Short mmCIF file of C-alpha atoms and ligand atoms in Angstrom, two decimals:
data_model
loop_
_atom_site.label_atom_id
_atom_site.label_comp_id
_atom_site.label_asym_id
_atom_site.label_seq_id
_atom_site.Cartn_x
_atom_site.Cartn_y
_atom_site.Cartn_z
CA UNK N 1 -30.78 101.25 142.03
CA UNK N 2 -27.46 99.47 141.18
CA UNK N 3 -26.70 99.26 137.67
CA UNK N 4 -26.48 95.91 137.44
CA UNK N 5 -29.72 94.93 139.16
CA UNK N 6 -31.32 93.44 135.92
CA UNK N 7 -29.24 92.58 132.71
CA UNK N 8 -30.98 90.82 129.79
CA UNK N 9 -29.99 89.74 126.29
CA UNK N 10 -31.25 87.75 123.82
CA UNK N 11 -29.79 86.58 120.85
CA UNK N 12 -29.51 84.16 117.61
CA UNK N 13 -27.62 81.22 118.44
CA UNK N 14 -25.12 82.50 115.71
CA UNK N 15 -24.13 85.89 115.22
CA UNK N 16 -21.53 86.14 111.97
CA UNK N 17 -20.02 89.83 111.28
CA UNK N 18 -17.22 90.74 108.62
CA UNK N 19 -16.70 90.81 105.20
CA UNK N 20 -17.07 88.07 103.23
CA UNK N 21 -19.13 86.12 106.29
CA UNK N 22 -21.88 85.80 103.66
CA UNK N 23 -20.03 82.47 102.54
CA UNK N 24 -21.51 81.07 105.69
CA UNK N 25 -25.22 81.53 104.38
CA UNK N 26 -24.93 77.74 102.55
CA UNK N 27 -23.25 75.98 105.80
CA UNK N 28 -26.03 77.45 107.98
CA UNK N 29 -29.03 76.79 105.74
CA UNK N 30 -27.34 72.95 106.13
CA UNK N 31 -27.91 73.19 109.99
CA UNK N 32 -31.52 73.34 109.31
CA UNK N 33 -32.51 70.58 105.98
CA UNK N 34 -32.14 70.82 102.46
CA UNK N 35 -35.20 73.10 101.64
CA UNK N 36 -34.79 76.58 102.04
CA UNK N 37 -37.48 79.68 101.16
CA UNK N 38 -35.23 82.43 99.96
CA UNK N 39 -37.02 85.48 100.84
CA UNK N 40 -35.62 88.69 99.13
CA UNK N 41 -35.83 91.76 98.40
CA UNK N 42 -36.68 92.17 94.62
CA UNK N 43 -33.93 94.74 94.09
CA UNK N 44 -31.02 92.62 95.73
CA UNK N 45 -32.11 89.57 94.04
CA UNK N 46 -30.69 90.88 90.86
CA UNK N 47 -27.53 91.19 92.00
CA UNK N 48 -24.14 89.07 91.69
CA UNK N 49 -23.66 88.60 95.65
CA UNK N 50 -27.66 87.15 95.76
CA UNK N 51 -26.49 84.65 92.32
CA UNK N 52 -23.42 83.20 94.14
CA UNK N 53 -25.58 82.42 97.22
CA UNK N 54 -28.18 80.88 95.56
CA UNK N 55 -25.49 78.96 93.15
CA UNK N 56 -23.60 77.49 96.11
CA UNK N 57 -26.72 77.04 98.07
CA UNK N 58 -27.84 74.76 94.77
CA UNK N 59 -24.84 73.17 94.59
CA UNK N 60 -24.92 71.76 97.85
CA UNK N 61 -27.73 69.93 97.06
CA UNK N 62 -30.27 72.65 98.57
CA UNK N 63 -33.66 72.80 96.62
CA UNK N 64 -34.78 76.78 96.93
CA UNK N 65 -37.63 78.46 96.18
CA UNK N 66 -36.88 82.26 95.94
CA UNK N 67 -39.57 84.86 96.87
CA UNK N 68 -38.98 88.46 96.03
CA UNK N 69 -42.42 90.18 96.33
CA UNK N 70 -41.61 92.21 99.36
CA UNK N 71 -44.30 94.93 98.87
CA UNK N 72 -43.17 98.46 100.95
CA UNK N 73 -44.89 98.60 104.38
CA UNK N 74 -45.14 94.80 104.19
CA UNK N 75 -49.47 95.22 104.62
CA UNK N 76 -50.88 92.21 106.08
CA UNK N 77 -52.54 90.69 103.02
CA UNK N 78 -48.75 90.59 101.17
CA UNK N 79 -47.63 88.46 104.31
CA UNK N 80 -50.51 86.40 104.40
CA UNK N 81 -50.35 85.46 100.52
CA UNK N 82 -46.85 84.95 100.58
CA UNK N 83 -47.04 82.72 103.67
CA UNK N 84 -49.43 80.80 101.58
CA UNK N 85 -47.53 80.67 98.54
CA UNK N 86 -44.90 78.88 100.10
CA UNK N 87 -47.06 76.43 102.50
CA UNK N 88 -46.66 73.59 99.42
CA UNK N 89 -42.67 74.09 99.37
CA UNK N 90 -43.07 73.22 103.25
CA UNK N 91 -39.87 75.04 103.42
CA UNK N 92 -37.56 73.44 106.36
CA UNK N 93 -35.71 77.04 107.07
CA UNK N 94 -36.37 80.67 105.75
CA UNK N 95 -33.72 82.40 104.72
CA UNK N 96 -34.18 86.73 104.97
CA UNK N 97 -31.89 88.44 102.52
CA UNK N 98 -31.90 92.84 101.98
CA UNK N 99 -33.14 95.42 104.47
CA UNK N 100 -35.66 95.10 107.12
CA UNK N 101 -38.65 95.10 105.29
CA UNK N 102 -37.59 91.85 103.77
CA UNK N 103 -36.39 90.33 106.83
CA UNK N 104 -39.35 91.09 108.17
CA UNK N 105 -41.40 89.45 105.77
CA UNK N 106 -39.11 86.30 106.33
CA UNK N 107 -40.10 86.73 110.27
CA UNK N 108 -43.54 86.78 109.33
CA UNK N 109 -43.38 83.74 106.75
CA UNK N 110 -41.87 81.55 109.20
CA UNK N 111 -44.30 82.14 112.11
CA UNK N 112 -47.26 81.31 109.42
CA UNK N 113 -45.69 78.67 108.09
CA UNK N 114 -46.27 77.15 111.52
CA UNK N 115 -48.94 78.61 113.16
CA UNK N 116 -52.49 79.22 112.01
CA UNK N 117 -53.24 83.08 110.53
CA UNK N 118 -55.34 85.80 111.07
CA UNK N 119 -51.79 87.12 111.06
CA UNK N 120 -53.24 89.60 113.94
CA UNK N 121 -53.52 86.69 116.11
CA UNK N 122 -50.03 87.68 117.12
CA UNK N 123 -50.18 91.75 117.30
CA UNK N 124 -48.10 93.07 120.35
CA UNK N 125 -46.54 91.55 122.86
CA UNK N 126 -45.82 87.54 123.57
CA UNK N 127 -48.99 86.37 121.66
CA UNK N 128 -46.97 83.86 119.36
CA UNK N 129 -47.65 80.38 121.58
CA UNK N 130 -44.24 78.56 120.48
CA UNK N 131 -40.92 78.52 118.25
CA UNK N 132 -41.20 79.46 114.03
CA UNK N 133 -39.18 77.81 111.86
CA UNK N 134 -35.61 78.59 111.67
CA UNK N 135 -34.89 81.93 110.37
CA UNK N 136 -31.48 83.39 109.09
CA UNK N 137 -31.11 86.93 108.49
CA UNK N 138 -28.84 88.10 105.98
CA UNK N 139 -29.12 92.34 106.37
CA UNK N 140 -28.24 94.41 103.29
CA UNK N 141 -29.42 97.66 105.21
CA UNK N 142 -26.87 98.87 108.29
CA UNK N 143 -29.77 100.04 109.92
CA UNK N 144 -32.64 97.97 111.63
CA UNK N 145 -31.52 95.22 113.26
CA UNK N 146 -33.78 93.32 112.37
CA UNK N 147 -31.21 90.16 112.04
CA UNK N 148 -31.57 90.07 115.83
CA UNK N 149 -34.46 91.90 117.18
CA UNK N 150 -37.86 89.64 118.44
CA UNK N 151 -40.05 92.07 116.01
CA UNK N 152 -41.49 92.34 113.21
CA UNK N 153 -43.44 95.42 111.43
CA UNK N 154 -46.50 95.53 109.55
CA UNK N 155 -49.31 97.85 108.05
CA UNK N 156 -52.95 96.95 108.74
CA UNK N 157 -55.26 98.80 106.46
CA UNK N 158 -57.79 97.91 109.32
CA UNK N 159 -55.58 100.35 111.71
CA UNK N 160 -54.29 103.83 111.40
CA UNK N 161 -51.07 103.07 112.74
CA UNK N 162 -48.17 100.40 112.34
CA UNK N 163 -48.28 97.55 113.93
CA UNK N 164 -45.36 95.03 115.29
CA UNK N 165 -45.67 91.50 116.35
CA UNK N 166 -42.86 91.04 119.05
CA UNK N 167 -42.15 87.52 120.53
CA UNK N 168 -38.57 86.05 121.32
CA UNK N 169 -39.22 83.02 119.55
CA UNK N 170 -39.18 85.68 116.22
CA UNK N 171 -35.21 85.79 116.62
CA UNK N 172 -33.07 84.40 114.02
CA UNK N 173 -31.32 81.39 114.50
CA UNK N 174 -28.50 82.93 112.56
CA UNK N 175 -27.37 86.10 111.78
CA UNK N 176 -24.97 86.72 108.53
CA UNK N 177 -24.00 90.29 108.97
CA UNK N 178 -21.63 91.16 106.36
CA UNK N 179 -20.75 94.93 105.78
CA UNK N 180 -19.69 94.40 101.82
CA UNK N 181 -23.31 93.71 101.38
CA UNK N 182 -24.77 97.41 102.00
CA UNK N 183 -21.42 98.95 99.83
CA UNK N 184 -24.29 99.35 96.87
CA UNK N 185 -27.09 101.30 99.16
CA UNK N 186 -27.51 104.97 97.96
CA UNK N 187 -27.29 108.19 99.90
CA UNK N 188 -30.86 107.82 101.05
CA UNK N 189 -31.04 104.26 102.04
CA UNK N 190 -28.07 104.83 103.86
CA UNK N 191 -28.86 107.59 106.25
CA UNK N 192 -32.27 106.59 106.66
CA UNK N 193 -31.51 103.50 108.13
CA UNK N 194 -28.42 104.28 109.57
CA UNK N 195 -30.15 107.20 111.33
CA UNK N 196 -32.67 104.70 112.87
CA UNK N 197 -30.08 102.38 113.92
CA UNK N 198 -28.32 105.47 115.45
CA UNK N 199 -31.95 106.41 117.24
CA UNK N 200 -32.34 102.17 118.46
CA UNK N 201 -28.99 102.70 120.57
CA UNK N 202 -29.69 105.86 121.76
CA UNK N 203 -33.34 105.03 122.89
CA UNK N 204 -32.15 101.83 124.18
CA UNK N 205 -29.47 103.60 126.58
CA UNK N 206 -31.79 106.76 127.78
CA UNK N 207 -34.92 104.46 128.12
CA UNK N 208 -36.58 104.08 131.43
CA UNK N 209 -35.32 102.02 134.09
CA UNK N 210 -38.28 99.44 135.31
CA UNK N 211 -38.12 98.08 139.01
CA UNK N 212 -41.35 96.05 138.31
CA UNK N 213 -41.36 92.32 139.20
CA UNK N 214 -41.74 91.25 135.99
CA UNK N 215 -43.25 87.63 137.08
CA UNK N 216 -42.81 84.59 135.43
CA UNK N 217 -43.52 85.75 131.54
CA UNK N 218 -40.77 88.79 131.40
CA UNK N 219 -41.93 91.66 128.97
CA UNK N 220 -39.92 91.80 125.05
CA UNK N 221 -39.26 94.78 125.97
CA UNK N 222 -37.72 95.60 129.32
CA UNK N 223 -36.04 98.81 129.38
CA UNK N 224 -32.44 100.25 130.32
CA UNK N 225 -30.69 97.47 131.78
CA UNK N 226 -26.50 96.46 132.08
CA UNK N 227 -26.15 94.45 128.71
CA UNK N 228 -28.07 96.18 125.97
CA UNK N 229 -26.27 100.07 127.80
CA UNK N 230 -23.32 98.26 127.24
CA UNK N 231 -24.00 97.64 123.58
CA UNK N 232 -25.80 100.85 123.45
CA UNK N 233 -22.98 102.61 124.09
CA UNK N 234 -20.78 101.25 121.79
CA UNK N 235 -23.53 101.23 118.71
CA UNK N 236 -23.26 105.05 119.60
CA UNK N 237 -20.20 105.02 119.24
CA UNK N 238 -19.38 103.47 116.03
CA UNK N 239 -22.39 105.18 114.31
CA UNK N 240 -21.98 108.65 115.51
CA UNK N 241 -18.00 108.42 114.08
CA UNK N 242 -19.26 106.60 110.99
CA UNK N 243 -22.43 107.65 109.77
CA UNK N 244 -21.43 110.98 107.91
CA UNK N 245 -18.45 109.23 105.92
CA UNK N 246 -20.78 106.14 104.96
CA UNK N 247 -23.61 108.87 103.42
CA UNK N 248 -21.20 111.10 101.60
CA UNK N 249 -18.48 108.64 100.52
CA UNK N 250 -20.38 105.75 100.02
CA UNK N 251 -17.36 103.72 98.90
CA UNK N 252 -15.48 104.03 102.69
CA UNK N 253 -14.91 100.19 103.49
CA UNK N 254 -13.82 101.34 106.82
CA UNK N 255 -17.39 103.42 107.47
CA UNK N 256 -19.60 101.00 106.02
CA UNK N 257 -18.30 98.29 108.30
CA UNK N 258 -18.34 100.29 111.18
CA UNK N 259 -21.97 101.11 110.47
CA UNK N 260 -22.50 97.59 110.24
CA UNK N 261 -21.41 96.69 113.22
CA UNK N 262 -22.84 99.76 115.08
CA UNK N 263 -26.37 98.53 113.87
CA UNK N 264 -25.71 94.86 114.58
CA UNK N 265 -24.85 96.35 118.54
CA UNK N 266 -27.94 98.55 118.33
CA UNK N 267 -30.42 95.67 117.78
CA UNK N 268 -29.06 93.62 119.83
CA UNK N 269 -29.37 96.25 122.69
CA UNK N 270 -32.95 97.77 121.63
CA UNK N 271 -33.83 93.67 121.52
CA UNK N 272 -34.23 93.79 125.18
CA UNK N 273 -34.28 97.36 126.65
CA UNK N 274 -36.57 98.68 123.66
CA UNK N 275 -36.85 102.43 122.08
CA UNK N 276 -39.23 104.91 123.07
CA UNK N 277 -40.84 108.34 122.07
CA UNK N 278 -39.05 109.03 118.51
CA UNK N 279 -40.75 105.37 117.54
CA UNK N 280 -43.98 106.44 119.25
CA UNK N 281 -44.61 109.64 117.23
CA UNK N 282 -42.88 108.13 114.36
CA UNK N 283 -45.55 105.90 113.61
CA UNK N 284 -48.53 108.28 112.91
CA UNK N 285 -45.82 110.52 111.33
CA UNK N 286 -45.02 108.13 108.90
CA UNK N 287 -48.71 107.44 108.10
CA UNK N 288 -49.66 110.97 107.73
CA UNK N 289 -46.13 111.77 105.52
CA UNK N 290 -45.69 108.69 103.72
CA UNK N 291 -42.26 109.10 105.12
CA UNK N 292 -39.50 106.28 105.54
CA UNK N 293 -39.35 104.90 109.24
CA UNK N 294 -36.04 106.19 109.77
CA UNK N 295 -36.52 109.85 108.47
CA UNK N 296 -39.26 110.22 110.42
CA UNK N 297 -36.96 108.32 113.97
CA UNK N 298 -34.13 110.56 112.97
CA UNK N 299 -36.34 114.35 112.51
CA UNK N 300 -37.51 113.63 115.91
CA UNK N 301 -34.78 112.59 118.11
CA UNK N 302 -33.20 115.95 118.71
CA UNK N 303 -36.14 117.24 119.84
CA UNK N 304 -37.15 113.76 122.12
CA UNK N 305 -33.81 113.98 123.77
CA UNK N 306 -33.92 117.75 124.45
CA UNK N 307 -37.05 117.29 126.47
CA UNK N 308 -35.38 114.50 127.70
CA UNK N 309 -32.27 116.76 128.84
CA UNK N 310 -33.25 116.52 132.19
CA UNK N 311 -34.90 113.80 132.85
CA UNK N 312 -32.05 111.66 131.04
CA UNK N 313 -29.28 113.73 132.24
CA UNK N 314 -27.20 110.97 133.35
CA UNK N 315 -27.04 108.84 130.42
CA UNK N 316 -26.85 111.47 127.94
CA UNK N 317 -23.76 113.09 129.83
CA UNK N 318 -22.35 109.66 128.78
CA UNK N 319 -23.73 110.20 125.02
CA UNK N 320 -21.54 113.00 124.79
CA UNK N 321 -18.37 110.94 125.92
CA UNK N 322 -19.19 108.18 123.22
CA UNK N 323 -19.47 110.97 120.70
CA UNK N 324 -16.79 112.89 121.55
CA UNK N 325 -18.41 115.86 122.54
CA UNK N 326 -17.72 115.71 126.92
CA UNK N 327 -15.44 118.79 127.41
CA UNK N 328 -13.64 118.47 131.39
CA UNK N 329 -15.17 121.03 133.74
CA UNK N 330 -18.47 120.86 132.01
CA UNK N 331 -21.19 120.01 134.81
CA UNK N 332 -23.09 116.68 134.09
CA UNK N 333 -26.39 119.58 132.71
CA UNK N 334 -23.99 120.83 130.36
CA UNK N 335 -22.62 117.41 129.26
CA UNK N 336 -26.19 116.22 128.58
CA UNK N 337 -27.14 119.68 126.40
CA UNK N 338 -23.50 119.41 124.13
CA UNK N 339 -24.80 115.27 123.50
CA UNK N 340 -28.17 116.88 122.51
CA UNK N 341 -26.61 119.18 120.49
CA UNK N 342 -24.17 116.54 118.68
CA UNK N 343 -27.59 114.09 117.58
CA UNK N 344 -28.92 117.40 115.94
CA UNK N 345 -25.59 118.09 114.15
CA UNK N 346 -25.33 114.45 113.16
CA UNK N 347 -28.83 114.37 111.98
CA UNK N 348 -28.37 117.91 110.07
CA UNK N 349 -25.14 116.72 108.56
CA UNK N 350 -26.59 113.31 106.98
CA UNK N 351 -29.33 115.96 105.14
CA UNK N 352 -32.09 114.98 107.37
CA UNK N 353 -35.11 118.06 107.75
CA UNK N 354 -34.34 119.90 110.45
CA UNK N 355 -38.04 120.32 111.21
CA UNK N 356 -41.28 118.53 110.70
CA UNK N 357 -43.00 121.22 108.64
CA UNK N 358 -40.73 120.67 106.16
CA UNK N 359 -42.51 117.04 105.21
CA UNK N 360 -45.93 118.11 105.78
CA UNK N 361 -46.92 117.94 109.18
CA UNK N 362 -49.06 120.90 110.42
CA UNK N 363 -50.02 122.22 113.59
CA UNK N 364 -53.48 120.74 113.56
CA UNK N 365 -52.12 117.35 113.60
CA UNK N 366 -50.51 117.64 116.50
CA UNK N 367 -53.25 116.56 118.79
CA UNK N 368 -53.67 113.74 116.82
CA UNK N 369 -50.36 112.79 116.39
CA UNK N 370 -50.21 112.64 119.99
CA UNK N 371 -53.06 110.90 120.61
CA UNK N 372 -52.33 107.92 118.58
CA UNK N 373 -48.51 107.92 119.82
CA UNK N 374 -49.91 108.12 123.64
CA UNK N 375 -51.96 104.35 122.21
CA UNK N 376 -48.58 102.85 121.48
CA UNK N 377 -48.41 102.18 125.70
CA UNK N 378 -45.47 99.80 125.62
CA UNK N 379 -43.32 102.95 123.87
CA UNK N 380 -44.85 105.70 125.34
CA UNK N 381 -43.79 103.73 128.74
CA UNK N 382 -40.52 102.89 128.37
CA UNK N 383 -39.53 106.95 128.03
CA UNK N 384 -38.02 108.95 131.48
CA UNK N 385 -40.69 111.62 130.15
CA UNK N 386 -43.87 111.57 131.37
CA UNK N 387 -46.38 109.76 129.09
CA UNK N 388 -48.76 112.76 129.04
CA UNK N 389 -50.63 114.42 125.70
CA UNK N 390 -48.95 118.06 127.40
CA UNK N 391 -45.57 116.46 126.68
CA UNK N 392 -46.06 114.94 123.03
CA UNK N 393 -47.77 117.98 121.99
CA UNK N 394 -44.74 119.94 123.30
CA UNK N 395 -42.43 118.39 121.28
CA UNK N 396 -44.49 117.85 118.46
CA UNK N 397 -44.99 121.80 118.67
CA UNK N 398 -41.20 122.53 118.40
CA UNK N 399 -40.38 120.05 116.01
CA UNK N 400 -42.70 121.70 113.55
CA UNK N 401 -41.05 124.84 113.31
CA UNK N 402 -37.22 123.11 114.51
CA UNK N 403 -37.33 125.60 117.83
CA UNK N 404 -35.33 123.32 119.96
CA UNK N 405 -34.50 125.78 122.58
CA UNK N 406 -38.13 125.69 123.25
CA UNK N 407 -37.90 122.79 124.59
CA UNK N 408 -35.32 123.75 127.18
CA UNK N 409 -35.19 123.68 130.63
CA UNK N 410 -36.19 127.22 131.72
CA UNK N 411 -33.70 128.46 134.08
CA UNK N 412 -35.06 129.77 137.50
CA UNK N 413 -33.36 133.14 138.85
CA UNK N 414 -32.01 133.04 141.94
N1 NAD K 501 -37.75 94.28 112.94
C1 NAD K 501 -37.07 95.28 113.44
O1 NAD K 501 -36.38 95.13 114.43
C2 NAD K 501 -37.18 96.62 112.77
C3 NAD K 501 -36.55 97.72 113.35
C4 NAD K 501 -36.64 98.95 112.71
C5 NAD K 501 -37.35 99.09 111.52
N2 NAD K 501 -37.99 97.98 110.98
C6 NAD K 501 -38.73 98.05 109.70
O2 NAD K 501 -37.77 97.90 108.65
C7 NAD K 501 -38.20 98.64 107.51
C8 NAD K 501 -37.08 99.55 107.02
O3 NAD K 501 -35.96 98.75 106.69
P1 NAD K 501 -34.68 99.37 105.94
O4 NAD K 501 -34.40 100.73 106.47
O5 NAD K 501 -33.61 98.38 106.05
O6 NAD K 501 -35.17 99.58 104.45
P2 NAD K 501 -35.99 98.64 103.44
O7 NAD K 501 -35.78 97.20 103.71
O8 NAD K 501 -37.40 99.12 103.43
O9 NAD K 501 -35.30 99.00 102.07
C9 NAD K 501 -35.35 100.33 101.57
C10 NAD K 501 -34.85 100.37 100.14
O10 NAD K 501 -33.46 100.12 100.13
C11 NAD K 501 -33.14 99.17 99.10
N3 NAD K 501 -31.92 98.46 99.53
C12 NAD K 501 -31.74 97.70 100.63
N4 NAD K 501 -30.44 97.25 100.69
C13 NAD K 501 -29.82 97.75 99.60
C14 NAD K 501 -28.48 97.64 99.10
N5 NAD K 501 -27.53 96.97 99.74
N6 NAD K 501 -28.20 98.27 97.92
C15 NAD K 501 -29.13 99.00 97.27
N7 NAD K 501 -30.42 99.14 97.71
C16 NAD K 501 -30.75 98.51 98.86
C17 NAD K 501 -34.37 98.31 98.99
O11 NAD K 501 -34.45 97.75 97.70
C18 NAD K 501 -35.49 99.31 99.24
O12 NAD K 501 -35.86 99.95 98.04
C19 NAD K 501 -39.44 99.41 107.94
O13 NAD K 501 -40.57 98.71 107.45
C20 NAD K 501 -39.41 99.37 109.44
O14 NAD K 501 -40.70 99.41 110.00
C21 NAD K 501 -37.89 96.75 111.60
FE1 FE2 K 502 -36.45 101.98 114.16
#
């Protein structure tokens, strides 16, 4: 199949990156009326950058009403109450401001605001009927993506797992992506989301190929295709030369902003081809560990791709190039195993666990765990691996006890 035979992106109608670009929060918020629902994380709305919007927002003549009860794992009830909180403002744009879980919330608002809850109306894929109201994203975080992804996350107490509600009409109008914003996240917050942005791009580029007619109504998420590799690529890229200098010297202007921008690529390229098995087992991980989502993205990957050595052999050979890692002579097999090896240095090197026992997760969970990962079809389907409890269990096995070279190709004698 040609490389080009199917290339898809989808994207705010403004995307704003660099320092200071948070000036441009007041002009776009004008775009869209004079009554704007602040939504914010309660943390970042006690801080000077969060004041000087809101004060130049006011002095424009915007009237604001500021919500900062973003409760962790954004459960359903929180985003149905505040949804209904703010019905009375009748808000005319929603304005997301701190990491993903409160630019989430804001995706979440803004589809209530105009169409009628259960909120699990819209669970998976497609099921919100037409647009939200206008959204801007403002990302403290360089990690999710959020800013420009059609998703949102939520808990449901009524299901084991995470869920997401993913529609393209859930994309911000605007995206504000400015790097001086995450200078104040600590260590943790830093390589836990950078980490998962770092997993989006590298998912994105290694997922599956799909030849499917797609039909009139294409899928969110549609696999490896010429636009998000190309941004893919480049997220790798930025992160992989980035990501260590941003966690251990948090004051690096130069590594914040590359992170930044490396997550800003990511989401735009996981927006359209989608991620695959790290999310999968990620999301009973989390549940069982009480784990962040990007620890739990970033402990897996090594292991994901060195199943995946094979299978993905192609693209990872090109990992290793973006990361600096391709030595001439190497075969594209060896390629593949020194990009493998880089992602578990990186993810070693940010102070990541190096194996799953290490937050709690036992060997009896494993069927489980794979089980409930094998239910999440539309990530379980977008992996070259075969979407098989064998496999999951495999490299749920090794990533217990962090015996990669389990998981490596056994080599046949001649
Ligand atoms: N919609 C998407 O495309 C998408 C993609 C991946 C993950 N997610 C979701 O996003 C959430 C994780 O988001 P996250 O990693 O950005 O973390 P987060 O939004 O949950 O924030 C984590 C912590 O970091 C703090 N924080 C954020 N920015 C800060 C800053 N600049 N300075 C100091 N502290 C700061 C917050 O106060 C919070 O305590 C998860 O719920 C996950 O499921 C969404
Ligand atoms: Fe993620």
């Amino acid at each position: 199949m040609s490389e080009y035979s199917l290339a898809i992106v989808r994207l705010p109608d403004f995307v704003h990156f660099g320092a200071g670009s948070r000036a441009s929060i007041t002009p776009s918020v004008l775009r869209y009326g004079r009554r704007a629902l602040l939504v914010c994380d309660p943390f970042l709305a006690t801080t000077a950058e969060f004041e000087v919007a809101v004060t130049t927002l006011v002095a424009a003549g915007v009237q604001i009403e500021t919500l900062t009860d973003v409760v962790p794992e954004l459960p359903v009830w929180s985003i149905e109450q505040a949804a209904e909180a703010a019905r009375s403002f009748a808000p005319d744009v929603v304005v997301g401001f701190g990491g993903g879980s409160a630019l989430d919330l804001a995706k979440l608002i803004a589809l209530l605001l105009v169409h009628p809850g259960p909120l699990s109306a819209y669970y998976g894929e497609n099921a919100v009927p037409g647009p939200v109201l206008p959204l801007i994203a403002v990302p403290t975080t360089a990690g999710t993506g959020s800013e420009v992804t059609p998703v949102a996350v939520v808990s449901d107490p009524e299901r084991e797992l995470k869920v997401g509600v993913s529609s393209p009409y859930l994309i911000p109008r605007v995206a504000i992506v400015d790097p001086e914003l995450t200078f104040g996240a600590p260590a943790g917050v830093t390589a836990y989301s950078g980490i998962d942005a770092f997993v989006h791009a590298v998912e994105a580029f290694t997922s599956a190929q799909r030849t499917a007619d797609f039909g009139a109504e294409l899928p969110v998420f549609v696999g490896n295709n010429a636009l998000s590799s190309l941004l893919a690529l480049e997220a790798i890229r930025l992160i992989g030369g980035s990501l260590r200098r941003a966690v251990a010297e948090p004051g690096n202007i130069a590594a914040r902003t590359e992170m930044s921008y490396g997550a800003l690529l990511a989401g735009m390229a996981f927006g359209s081809a989608g991620t695959h098995l790290s999310h999968a087992l990620q999301y009973p991980i989390g549940a069982l560990s009480k784990t962040p989502h990007g620890l739990g993205t970033g402990v897996m990957l090594p292991f994901v791709m060195q199943r995946a050595v094979v299978s993905s052999a192609p693209e990872l050979a090109r990992i290793a190039a973006a990361l600096g890692v391709a030595e001439s002579g190497r075969d594209e097999a060896e390629q593949a195993q020194a990009a493998v090896d880089a992602i578990a240095a990186l993810v070693h090197d940010i102070g990541l666990p190096s194996r799953l026992g290490e937050i709690g997760i036992t060997h009896e969970q494993v069927g489980r765990i794979a089980e409930l990962s094998l239910s999440v079809k539309r990530l379980a389907a977008n992996s070259t691996l075969p979407a098989d409890p064998e496999t999951f269990e495999q490299i749920l096995v090794a990533a217990i006890s962090g015996d990669r070279d389990s998981l490596k190709p056994k080599v046949v004698p001649k």
